[in-house]
XYZ file of C-alpha atoms in Angstrom:
780
model
C 66.458 111.792 61.110
C 69.783 112.832 62.649
C 71.959 109.909 63.683
C 69.723 107.507 61.729
C 72.573 104.986 61.553
C 73.614 105.255 65.168
C 72.832 101.624 66.004
C 74.949 100.487 63.079
C 77.772 102.510 64.523
C 80.947 100.587 65.416
C 81.125 102.230 68.837
C 78.759 99.562 70.128
C 80.833 96.742 68.699
C 84.345 97.989 69.216
C 85.835 94.586 69.980
C 84.273 93.039 66.882
C 85.509 95.741 64.562
C 88.947 95.830 66.141
C 89.449 92.313 64.874
C 89.347 93.626 61.312
C 91.465 91.973 58.673
C 93.391 95.206 57.993
C 96.320 96.006 60.258
C 99.730 97.593 60.050
C 101.094 94.324 58.735
C 98.706 94.737 55.784
C 100.258 98.005 54.629
C 102.248 97.373 51.435
C 105.698 98.626 50.568
C 105.368 102.351 49.891
C 108.875 103.053 48.649
C 108.716 105.649 45.867
C 105.334 106.966 46.989
C 104.816 110.599 47.983
C 102.109 111.538 50.462
C 100.705 114.693 52.036
C 98.882 114.571 55.359
C 97.145 117.697 56.645
C 96.876 118.324 60.371
C 99.860 116.062 60.852
C 101.465 117.200 64.105
C 99.248 115.227 66.462
C 96.487 112.676 66.831
C 95.306 110.818 63.740
C 97.412 112.877 61.370
C 100.617 112.118 63.211
C 99.810 108.401 63.467
C 99.136 108.344 59.715
C 102.442 110.076 58.991
C 104.357 107.569 61.115
C 102.702 104.590 59.434
C 103.288 105.873 55.893
C 106.904 106.815 56.568
C 107.588 103.514 58.342
C 106.623 101.716 55.141
C 108.905 103.785 52.928
C 106.784 106.736 51.790
C 108.084 110.268 51.423
C 105.645 112.204 53.620
C 104.889 115.924 53.850
C 103.414 117.206 57.099
C 101.037 119.969 55.983
C 100.274 122.229 58.941
C 100.537 125.818 60.163
C 103.151 125.665 62.892
C 106.700 125.006 61.741
C 107.985 124.497 65.285
C 105.379 121.840 66.041
C 106.021 120.199 62.685
C 109.761 119.991 63.303
C 109.122 118.581 66.757
C 106.765 115.997 65.250
C 109.344 115.046 62.629
C 111.971 114.581 65.309
C 109.590 112.583 67.493
C 108.569 110.443 64.544
C 112.061 108.960 64.174
C 111.636 106.930 67.356
C 107.963 106.163 66.739
C 108.717 104.781 63.288
C 111.298 102.414 64.719
C 108.827 101.392 67.410
C 106.125 100.705 64.823
C 108.488 98.573 62.784
C 109.421 96.695 65.931
C 105.768 96.149 66.926
C 104.819 94.862 63.466
C 107.806 92.882 62.231
C 105.790 91.163 59.480
C 105.214 94.440 57.647
C 106.944 94.737 54.271
C 109.502 97.554 54.289
C 111.926 98.683 51.642
C 114.476 99.238 54.361
C 114.636 99.370 58.120
C 115.431 102.809 59.455
C 118.307 102.806 61.865
C 118.581 106.108 63.662
C 120.759 108.715 61.958
C 122.096 106.281 59.371
C 118.857 106.053 57.459
C 116.270 108.634 58.361
C 112.717 108.504 56.991
C 111.801 111.173 54.468
C 109.624 113.614 56.364
C 109.204 117.264 55.375
C 107.227 120.265 56.532
C 104.747 121.977 54.188
C 103.268 125.195 55.553
C 99.485 125.061 55.234
C 96.921 127.314 56.886
C 93.483 125.858 56.187
C 91.711 128.951 57.497
C 92.698 131.064 54.464
C 92.060 129.887 50.932
C 94.886 131.919 49.430
C 97.337 130.226 51.803
C 95.922 126.823 50.872
C 96.510 127.654 47.241
C 99.994 128.918 48.039
C 100.855 125.717 49.919
C 99.686 123.581 47.013
C 101.669 125.730 44.589
C 104.786 125.379 46.748
C 104.470 121.610 46.561
C 103.817 121.657 42.805
C 106.984 123.676 42.273
C 108.970 120.827 43.823
C 108.145 118.739 40.766
C 107.331 115.662 42.854
C 104.487 113.246 42.150
C 101.644 112.926 44.643
C 100.223 109.465 45.231
C 98.427 109.902 48.555
C 96.564 112.903 49.942
C 94.998 112.569 53.384
C 92.794 115.535 54.292
C 93.017 114.940 58.017
C 93.227 118.485 59.387
C 90.244 120.147 60.979
C 88.697 121.791 64.012
C 86.021 120.559 66.395
C 83.600 122.531 68.554
C 85.103 125.981 68.290
C 83.261 129.029 69.517
C 81.700 131.093 66.777
C 84.046 133.133 64.638
C 84.616 133.885 60.973
C 87.698 132.942 59.002
C 89.950 135.461 57.280
C 87.854 134.904 54.140
C 84.654 135.642 56.046
C 83.213 132.122 56.387
C 82.095 130.243 59.490
C 85.262 128.774 60.950
C 84.308 125.074 60.983
C 83.178 125.222 57.361
C 86.193 127.265 56.291
C 88.806 124.942 57.800
C 87.160 121.539 57.561
C 85.860 121.993 54.016
C 86.802 125.131 52.065
C 90.497 124.989 52.856
C 90.706 121.349 51.837
C 88.575 122.025 48.740
C 91.028 124.624 47.460
C 94.091 122.619 48.502
C 92.841 119.399 46.892
C 91.621 120.869 43.618
C 94.823 122.851 43.172
C 96.821 119.631 43.571
C 94.469 117.521 41.490
C 96.367 117.804 38.231
C 99.504 116.427 39.885
C 97.513 113.657 41.576
C 96.060 112.572 38.248
C 99.489 112.618 36.638
C 100.745 110.399 39.474
C 97.946 107.823 39.149
C 97.211 105.355 40.581
C 96.579 107.634 43.525
C 94.337 108.012 46.574
C 92.514 110.896 48.237
C 91.154 110.324 51.746
C 88.846 112.882 53.353
C 88.230 112.933 57.086
C 84.617 113.438 58.186
C 82.562 112.431 61.217
C 79.384 110.743 62.348
C 78.313 114.308 63.154
C 77.603 114.813 59.444
C 74.107 113.498 60.225
C 73.404 116.327 62.625
C 72.059 119.067 60.283
C 68.337 118.877 59.353
C 67.884 116.394 56.549
C 65.605 118.631 54.467
C 68.308 121.325 54.196
C 71.644 119.869 55.229
C 73.762 122.984 54.777
C 72.275 126.406 55.327
C 74.479 128.417 52.998
C 72.856 131.693 53.996
C 74.298 131.393 57.506
C 77.888 130.593 56.553
C 78.843 134.258 56.282
C 76.573 135.591 59.009
C 78.323 137.804 61.526
C 76.394 136.337 64.457
C 75.869 132.671 65.410
C 72.945 131.080 63.575
C 73.301 127.629 65.160
C 75.061 125.920 68.048
C 78.658 124.807 67.777
C 77.872 121.178 67.137
C 75.424 121.941 64.318
C 78.015 124.152 62.654
C 80.579 121.391 63.048
C 78.084 118.892 61.618
C 77.532 121.089 58.559
C 81.238 121.140 57.858
C 81.492 117.353 58.173
C 78.508 116.844 55.882
C 80.318 119.080 53.412
C 83.256 116.646 53.597
C 81.007 113.733 52.610
C 79.282 115.687 49.826
C 82.626 116.900 48.469
C 84.044 113.381 48.474
C 81.121 111.979 46.533
C 81.084 114.855 44.038
C 84.823 114.510 43.420
C 84.630 110.718 43.182
C 81.909 111.001 40.559
C 84.036 113.393 38.529
C 86.981 110.986 38.772
C 84.987 107.822 38.182
C 86.945 106.944 35.045
C 90.313 107.931 36.488
C 92.793 105.879 38.478
C 92.261 108.153 41.458
C 90.225 106.681 44.298
C 88.485 109.163 46.595
C 86.806 108.069 49.829
C 85.692 109.548 53.134
C 86.248 108.225 56.634
C 84.764 108.636 60.089
C 87.681 107.666 62.377
C 85.586 107.207 65.490
C 86.096 108.896 68.827
C 89.838 109.102 69.292
C 91.868 109.422 72.449
C 93.717 112.456 71.134
C 93.837 116.200 71.432
C 90.554 116.466 69.558
C 88.824 114.203 72.085
C 90.259 116.191 74.982
C 88.931 119.340 73.365
C 85.425 117.921 73.535
C 85.724 116.917 77.170
C 87.022 120.347 78.142
C 84.155 122.116 76.400
C 81.902 124.512 78.303
C 78.919 123.244 76.336
C 76.671 121.264 78.687
C 75.334 119.003 75.919
C 78.838 118.051 74.859
C 79.826 117.229 78.407
C 76.787 114.997 78.889
C 77.438 113.250 75.609
C 81.085 112.798 76.499
C 80.377 111.325 79.907
C 77.933 108.801 78.469
C 79.588 107.561 75.335
C 83.048 108.873 74.586
C 85.012 106.953 77.154
C 83.276 103.729 76.137
C 83.950 104.207 72.464
C 87.336 105.904 72.360
C 89.999 104.283 70.187
C 93.723 104.519 70.716
C 95.132 106.813 68.058
C 97.120 104.053 66.383
C 93.992 101.907 65.919
C 91.828 104.819 64.797
C 94.292 105.698 62.038
C 93.905 102.266 60.432
C 90.683 103.179 58.616
C 92.159 106.088 56.697
C 95.352 104.106 56.141
C 93.244 101.325 54.634
C 91.707 103.750 52.152
C 95.083 105.368 51.474
C 97.191 102.284 50.754
C 95.255 99.002 50.721
C 95.323 97.155 47.364
C 91.698 96.174 47.988
C 90.592 99.705 47.188
C 91.816 99.391 43.610
C 90.889 95.743 43.234
C 87.285 96.354 44.313
C 87.116 99.848 42.764
C 86.112 101.439 46.061
C 85.362 105.095 45.411
C 83.009 107.650 46.886
C 82.360 105.400 49.916
C 82.010 106.201 53.602
C 84.112 104.103 56.024
C 84.133 103.716 59.803
C 86.513 101.912 62.212
C 88.148 99.733 61.404
C 88.015 99.710 57.589
C 84.285 98.937 57.408
C 81.899 100.561 54.978
C 78.720 102.210 56.248
C 75.971 104.052 54.438
C 76.153 107.760 55.323
C 73.167 110.010 55.804
C 70.825 109.696 52.773
C 71.113 113.394 51.966
C 74.779 112.877 51.108
C 73.719 110.648 48.197
C 71.787 113.498 46.583
C 73.503 114.689 43.418
C 71.712 118.018 43.772
C 73.135 118.503 47.264
C 76.612 117.552 46.059
C 76.487 119.950 43.125
C 75.055 122.739 45.258
C 78.034 122.428 47.593
C 80.453 122.253 44.666
C 79.005 125.397 43.097
C 79.102 127.245 46.416
C 82.704 126.174 47.023
C 83.714 127.348 43.556
C 82.279 130.771 44.226
C 83.968 130.898 47.612
C 87.299 130.119 45.953
C 87.184 133.188 43.721
C 90.331 134.536 45.338
C 92.261 132.417 42.822
C 91.513 130.168 39.905
C 87.958 128.998 39.811
C 87.882 125.224 40.018
C 85.435 123.541 37.755
C 85.936 119.854 37.169
C 83.960 118.350 34.376
C 83.176 114.684 34.958
C 85.888 112.597 33.247
C 88.194 115.390 32.100
C 88.652 116.971 35.526
C 89.964 120.078 33.838
C 90.409 123.191 35.898
C 88.910 126.362 34.438
C 88.607 129.982 35.443
C 86.618 131.865 37.996
C 82.858 131.655 38.413
C 83.026 133.471 35.150
C 86.180 135.089 33.912
C 83.941 138.118 33.533
C 83.331 138.394 37.272
C 87.042 138.582 38.101
C 88.561 141.599 39.764
C 90.617 142.236 36.657
C 87.530 142.465 34.454
C 85.694 144.681 36.908
C 88.716 146.949 37.125
C 88.973 147.086 33.350
C 85.279 147.925 33.025
C 85.552 150.559 35.738
C 88.517 152.229 34.055
C 86.983 152.119 30.572
C 83.475 153.210 31.510
C 84.752 155.694 34.081
C 86.971 157.280 31.445
C 84.054 157.539 29.034
C 81.833 159.113 31.677
C 84.619 161.589 32.424
C 84.950 162.397 28.708
C 81.192 162.890 28.407
C 81.207 165.250 31.380
C 84.229 167.131 30.022
C 82.623 167.576 26.599
C 79.449 168.862 28.191
C 81.463 171.314 30.305
C 83.015 172.662 27.099
C 79.564 172.775 25.537
C 78.233 174.729 28.509
C 81.097 177.214 28.217
C 80.357 177.667 24.509
C 76.634 177.983 25.178
C 77.271 180.937 27.494
C 78.609 182.897 24.535
C 76.334 181.329 21.924
C 73.104 180.390 23.730
C 71.295 179.694 20.460
C 73.475 176.593 19.962
C 72.375 174.837 23.156
C 69.424 173.142 21.487
C 71.624 171.925 18.625
C 74.134 170.557 21.145
C 71.455 168.521 22.878
C 70.289 167.231 19.498
C 73.859 166.255 18.508
C 74.374 164.308 21.741
C 70.982 162.638 21.391
C 71.794 161.647 17.814
C 74.962 159.960 19.069
C 73.083 158.041 21.753
C 70.435 156.962 19.278
C 72.858 156.047 16.514
C 74.700 153.729 18.924
C 71.668 151.457 19.023
C 71.373 151.212 15.265
C 71.063 147.605 14.244
C 74.328 147.547 12.287
C 76.254 148.705 15.365
C 74.694 146.119 17.656
C 75.062 143.271 15.182
C 78.739 144.028 14.541
C 79.663 144.559 18.201
C 77.701 141.601 19.543
C 78.934 139.100 16.975
C 82.579 140.180 17.150
C 82.449 140.058 20.957
C 81.162 136.527 20.748
C 83.809 135.552 18.225
C 86.656 136.944 20.359
C 85.432 135.207 23.512
C 84.943 131.894 21.748
C 88.349 132.143 20.090
C 90.089 133.167 23.318
C 88.506 130.401 25.377
C 89.430 127.830 22.745
C 92.841 128.844 21.454
C 94.838 130.855 23.973
C 95.122 127.912 26.365
C 97.694 126.475 23.936
C 100.066 129.384 24.553
C 101.242 128.209 27.971
C 100.232 131.221 29.984
C 101.278 131.858 33.515
C 99.398 131.899 36.761
C 99.058 135.671 36.934
C 98.242 136.195 33.263
C 94.568 135.448 33.260
C 91.908 136.140 30.696
C 89.751 139.196 30.721
C 87.069 139.518 28.082
C 87.120 142.057 25.239
C 85.815 145.154 27.000
C 86.655 147.670 24.268
C 85.050 146.129 21.163
C 82.228 148.682 21.147
C 84.563 151.545 22.030
C 86.937 150.974 19.114
C 84.062 150.410 16.706
C 82.374 153.659 17.724
C 85.658 155.581 17.544
C 86.216 154.329 14.005
C 82.653 155.184 13.106
C 83.001 158.637 14.643
C 86.241 159.349 12.815
C 84.356 159.811 9.561
C 81.808 162.078 11.241
C 84.560 164.198 12.812
C 86.565 164.468 9.589
C 83.452 165.315 7.634
C 82.425 167.892 10.227
C 85.829 169.566 9.960
C 85.443 169.675 6.203
C 81.935 171.056 6.523
C 83.049 173.738 8.941
C 85.884 174.741 6.618
C 83.786 174.948 3.489
C 80.226 175.375 4.669
C 78.951 177.365 1.732
C 80.008 174.892 -0.959
C 79.229 171.679 0.918
C 75.955 172.466 2.659
C 73.883 171.684 -0.434
C 75.921 168.595 -1.366
C 75.608 166.566 1.814
C 72.887 164.402 0.363
C 74.985 163.592 -2.724
C 77.953 162.644 -0.555
C 75.641 160.589 1.620
C 74.376 158.642 -1.393
C 77.890 157.804 -2.596
C 79.180 156.899 0.844
C 76.015 154.992 1.598
C 76.741 152.485 -1.127
C 80.220 151.847 0.282
C 79.200 151.744 3.928
C 76.147 149.574 3.404
C 78.091 147.154 1.190
C 80.774 146.744 3.835
C 78.125 146.265 6.512
C 76.201 143.664 4.497
C 79.285 141.634 3.584
C 80.612 141.672 7.128
C 77.286 140.750 8.701
C 76.760 137.879 6.277
C 80.250 136.519 6.932
C 79.952 136.776 10.707
C 76.424 135.376 10.443
C 77.674 132.320 8.556
C 80.439 131.918 11.112
C 77.965 131.908 13.987
C 75.661 129.620 12.007
C 78.474 127.095 11.834
C 79.015 127.421 15.585
C 75.256 127.021 16.085
C 75.338 123.828 14.039
C 78.131 122.347 16.162
C 76.371 123.300 19.401
C 73.110 121.766 18.209
C 74.955 118.606 17.264
C 76.492 118.422 20.728
C 73.051 118.736 22.321
C 71.810 115.798 20.262
C 74.836 113.695 21.213
C 74.402 114.448 24.915
C 70.803 113.291 24.988
C 71.548 110.289 22.807
C 74.767 108.922 24.314
C 75.110 110.545 27.749
C 78.582 111.738 26.710
C 79.722 115.178 25.667
C 82.484 114.913 23.085
C 83.581 118.495 22.897
C 84.686 119.770 19.472
C 85.689 123.372 19.099
C 85.153 124.795 15.593
C 87.344 127.857 16.122
C 90.110 125.804 17.660
C 89.910 123.396 14.725
C 90.059 126.223 12.218
C 93.008 128.037 13.769
C 94.818 124.770 14.436
C 94.330 123.878 10.780
C 95.836 127.233 9.818
C 98.780 126.524 12.103
C 99.239 123.132 10.481
C 99.385 124.644 7.023
C 101.788 127.355 8.187
C 104.097 124.926 9.941
C 103.935 122.190 7.307
C 107.416 120.966 6.603
C 108.958 122.843 9.514
C 111.675 121.027 11.469
C 110.274 118.821 14.152
C 106.737 119.018 12.773
C 105.528 116.211 10.620
C 102.277 116.156 8.707
C 101.422 119.633 9.984
C 100.810 118.560 13.561
C 101.084 121.497 15.895
C 104.100 121.184 18.088
C 105.317 118.115 16.216
C 103.377 115.792 18.479
C 102.819 112.316 17.174
C 100.041 111.662 19.645
C 97.269 109.603 18.180
C 94.586 111.984 19.362
C 96.342 114.874 17.656
C 96.567 112.962 14.396
C 92.893 112.176 14.515
C 92.195 115.822 15.185
C 94.450 116.903 12.357
C 92.634 114.544 10.052
C 89.354 116.144 10.988
C 90.894 119.566 10.332
C 91.762 118.520 6.817
C 88.282 117.236 6.171
C 86.487 119.900 8.173
C 84.280 120.883 5.257
C 83.587 124.045 3.330
C 82.908 126.300 6.323
C 86.260 125.602 7.980
C 88.186 126.503 4.829
C 85.913 129.303 3.611
C 85.887 131.353 6.818
C 89.498 130.870 7.866
C 90.456 134.407 6.698
C 87.540 135.846 8.691
C 88.694 134.140 11.879
C 92.085 135.811 11.534
C 90.634 139.152 10.449
C 89.578 140.507 13.856
C 91.383 138.912 16.773
C 91.860 142.054 18.897
C 89.435 144.710 20.030
C 91.414 147.505 18.384
C 90.854 145.950 14.960
C 87.243 147.034 15.255
C 88.470 150.591 14.633
C 89.114 150.200 10.872
C 85.878 148.258 10.566
C 84.084 151.158 12.249
C 85.704 153.527 9.747
C 84.373 151.440 6.863
C 80.921 151.332 8.427
C 81.078 155.106 8.896
C 81.619 155.775 5.210
C 77.889 155.420 4.628
C 75.982 158.554 5.558
C 72.776 156.717 4.815
C 71.211 157.186 8.239
C 69.342 160.287 9.291
C 71.504 160.668 12.398
C 74.787 161.181 10.574
C 73.333 163.355 7.837
C 71.552 165.345 10.537
C 74.811 165.714 12.468
C 76.577 167.132 9.421
C 73.571 169.297 8.711
C 73.893 170.869 12.158
C 77.592 171.499 11.543
C 76.950 173.004 8.114
C 74.152 175.239 9.325
C 76.234 176.467 12.245
C 79.213 177.179 10.006
C 77.038 179.014 7.501
C 75.718 181.164 10.358
C 79.268 182.278 11.091
C 80.025 180.421 14.318
C 83.743 179.693 14.996
C 85.127 176.345 13.852
C 86.194 175.449 17.418
C 82.616 175.874 18.608
C 81.252 173.866 15.696
C 83.552 170.940 16.580
C 81.682 170.566 19.871
C 78.835 168.988 17.884
C 80.811 165.951 16.590
C 82.482 165.709 20.003
C 79.076 165.391 21.666
C 77.950 162.955 18.983
C 81.074 160.809 19.481
C 80.878 160.907 23.285
C 77.282 159.722 23.355
C 77.749 157.016 20.735
C 80.973 155.683 22.298
C 79.387 155.419 25.733
C 76.414 153.376 24.516
C 78.456 151.181 22.156
C 80.959 150.422 24.922
C 78.155 149.549 27.336
C 76.734 147.221 24.698
C 80.103 145.505 24.292
C 80.549 145.086 28.058
C 77.043 143.723 28.477
C 77.514 141.211 25.673
C 80.919 140.198 27.050
C 79.197 139.241 30.289
C 76.284 137.558 28.554
C 78.372 135.614 26.033
C 81.182 134.875 28.470
C 78.736 133.299 30.893
C 78.099 130.706 28.199
C 81.719 129.541 28.040
C 82.533 128.708 31.654
C 81.249 125.139 31.429
C 80.419 123.530 28.073
C 77.806 121.235 29.624
C 76.062 123.448 32.145
C 75.865 126.361 29.732
C 75.437 124.471 26.458
C 71.732 125.228 26.184
C 72.291 128.922 26.819
C 75.087 128.877 24.265
C 72.684 127.442 21.704
C 70.005 130.046 22.436
C 72.260 133.090 22.416
C 74.157 131.915 19.323
C 70.847 131.406 17.561
C 69.947 134.995 18.427
C 73.283 136.207 17.079
C 72.709 134.404 13.785
C 69.186 135.782 13.450
C 70.348 139.330 14.182
C 73.241 139.171 11.714
C 71.132 137.816 8.862
C 68.040 139.950 9.535
C 70.071 143.146 9.658
C 72.222 142.150 6.698
C 69.228 141.226 4.549
C 67.386 144.399 5.563
C 70.386 146.530 4.598
C 70.915 144.708 1.308
C 67.295 144.871 0.188
C 67.011 148.476 1.335
C 70.086 149.401 -0.708
C 68.758 147.605 -3.796
C 65.352 149.244 -3.447
C 66.944 152.665 -3.116
C 69.512 152.454 -5.909
C 67.325 150.572 -8.400
C 64.227 152.603 -7.485
C 62.193 149.449 -6.950
C 58.525 149.913 -6.097
C 55.886 147.932 -4.282
C 54.930 147.293 -0.690
C 57.705 144.702 -0.294
C 60.462 147.144 -1.237
C 58.842 150.061 0.573
C 58.910 147.989 3.754
C 62.690 147.546 3.541
C 63.201 151.190 2.598
C 61.297 152.193 5.720
C 63.250 149.643 7.755
C 66.574 151.037 6.526
C 65.552 154.541 7.584
C 64.542 153.362 11.074
C 67.389 151.109 12.159
C 67.233 152.631 15.622
C 63.949 150.860 16.262
C 65.489 147.538 15.242
C 68.369 148.288 17.583
C 66.083 148.721 20.563
C 64.371 145.441 19.720
C 67.747 143.676 19.511
C 68.801 145.035 22.909
C 65.550 143.879 24.462
C 65.759 140.423 22.917
C 69.329 139.888 24.115
C 68.440 141.008 27.639
C 65.455 138.663 27.758
C 67.525 135.800 26.321
C 70.225 136.278 28.925
C 67.696 136.409 31.755
C 65.986 133.301 30.414
C 69.286 131.430 30.344
C 70.134 132.458 33.909
C 66.726 131.368 35.187
C 66.900 128.123 33.227
C 70.308 127.421 34.732
C 69.106 128.060 38.271
C 65.753 126.289 38.117
C 66.001 123.939 35.140
C 67.365 120.385 34.893
C 70.891 121.436 33.883
C 72.530 120.248 37.109
C 71.106 116.739 36.780
C 72.198 116.624 33.144
C 75.703 117.703 34.096
C 75.870 115.073 36.812
C 75.104 112.189 34.461
C 77.003 113.375 31.397
C 80.651 112.460 30.864
C 82.641 115.253 29.217
C 85.408 114.175 26.858
C 87.321 116.770 24.891
C 88.475 115.407 21.566
C 91.697 116.378 19.903
C 93.629 117.421 23.001
C 97.356 117.555 22.598
C 99.970 117.595 25.298
C 100.242 121.317 24.814
C 96.577 121.867 25.609
C 97.057 122.998 29.152
C 93.424 123.154 30.106
C 91.860 120.020 28.596
C 94.320 117.180 28.238
C 92.384 114.031 29.095
C 95.431 111.840 29.340
C 97.743 114.299 31.067
C 95.190 116.337 32.975
C 96.766 119.682 32.264
C 95.432 122.565 34.298
C 94.068 125.785 32.780
C 95.235 128.461 35.181
C 93.611 131.279 33.246
C 94.141 132.735 29.807
C 96.035 135.759 28.690
C 94.085 138.835 27.624
C 95.659 140.738 24.764
C 92.488 141.874 23.061
C 92.635 145.448 24.194
């Protein structure tokens, strides 16, 4: 029930709690410490700033109004001296004496109502190069009339939670580097106000009309503070960063006066009855968050993820705040809300920052897809306009034009196309997510997935058709009867290339499947996820061999690091087994989308499918009938336009499907296993079918077994449709399993530890906590 702990509340025992053992004399020497306090120009925030600065800390006042901040800094000079006078037993590095020795107080512009400004404020601080030992998320609003923030969220939730979420997670790398460190989050007893069965109604947070009264909306935001604190504390449970949440009590400050001046009748009644009895002086109320920010007891007793009330006493919050599901639901929602910049995803233990909800849902990816697909649609329309113009003069060709375009659409779903595009897309995404983070990319140079894999493959494939069509049109009489002979010769080459490539990429994905399956076993067995990246290992091993003996690099370690973890990783590279050494050339073979073009050319050498032979047959027949060469070239143009459109759509779809599996190695590990398994099956099934079909055809083998594969080779389009359907169903299954399966509970209890991180690994350094701010896209 709401306010279930009200009779345990300190308001009823103010005198007892005021006699707490923690006081300003208990604050240790803070010289050399750097702190940020949000909402620091008045009330609790200002009192916290004064106390921290009086004990030697370098304090940043994070707030919107520069004028008010400068006034607060000026006013603080006298208040700091007064505090030192009132508590002479406090330990100070030095006594401040007016202008001779001024406390270190600075203004940091922070607007909690806009997430981009929160991110900008954090970035401004990071650029200073200072450590950060104390972060007090004190800022907030209370009982505001309904309005939406600049980002479109209910104002209480936006300022009290979302702004601090973005600000804190952006600073988290620096906080971890500065450990031991503290994070204190301000909440309220009002966090018990929302209904316990559904504490935060996420559907109402972006509603354009009020869906609840002011106090309920405020209560939702304060419950979010408690849930966020507990979720963050769990992720940092093995770090020297202590995160706790505080209810400061009713404070005789501007916030309290805001309540009393409210037009809400319920607030006025509540205020008249209780507030004046329970109100704390600001200086006393600040002691609880100061206790959590600086007291040695927090580290000594490993106090983390706890809820404290005045003065420095622990209290159990509302039971719903202990729910891991509720915590993770808020975290996921906050991540999605923060899409304006880097998506924040903190794995338990590593606390590594990753990309947006998926890197494939970023504006850059959508823009890239829109440009690519829009261009292809425009090309298709333009080709059909030319075809319509030609059909006006040669109406008998219209049927052949439709057939040519249909052949292109159908040929795009041939099994060899889908297998090549899907597996290469997966390889590029896996490689990019694993390797490019070592290149030290910038903030605005983020990853976009390989959109053009299918496009370049289809263009390479179509090149042969276009060249052959030109040749056919130029020499129709002599070539028309030899198409089948050319098809047989080219078929051997094209099918051989296809089989070899599919087997190699199939073995590559089989190795990845093995590592993923091994990780699943380790998770269930040990409760830890020790992340090992096969592609990263392989390419790092190649780098070691290349740089062996180079100045500043001993024993082949990348970057010359002598870190123990890197040496262990290098050792594993050297003993990585047959697969790591055997497929190293393959990993370096196709590392950009455009390199699918020559592969498409090789695939196109085989005119073993009815579509391509039929396409050339149309061209030959038309040329023999005396149609102009320019008109005849409309047929391969239609064929290419249709095939490129479908192949590009396939590549984009698989980029989304595969990319979804790489955002979080725990949450998506099961999906990764399933979709990789499908990729392996497709590669081997198609490769074996092509190989056996080729053998049966060239060696003239007989029997039902060989006839089956001959029939299969002549009907690869049917296999292609099956592959498309299976991948769609697999993707939908993974999405549903993620939403309704036990993945969130598994993620909550599993500790993620990436092995082999070096100091140059910006996204996954366990010891240094490097931040992945997005990866560079140079596929296309």
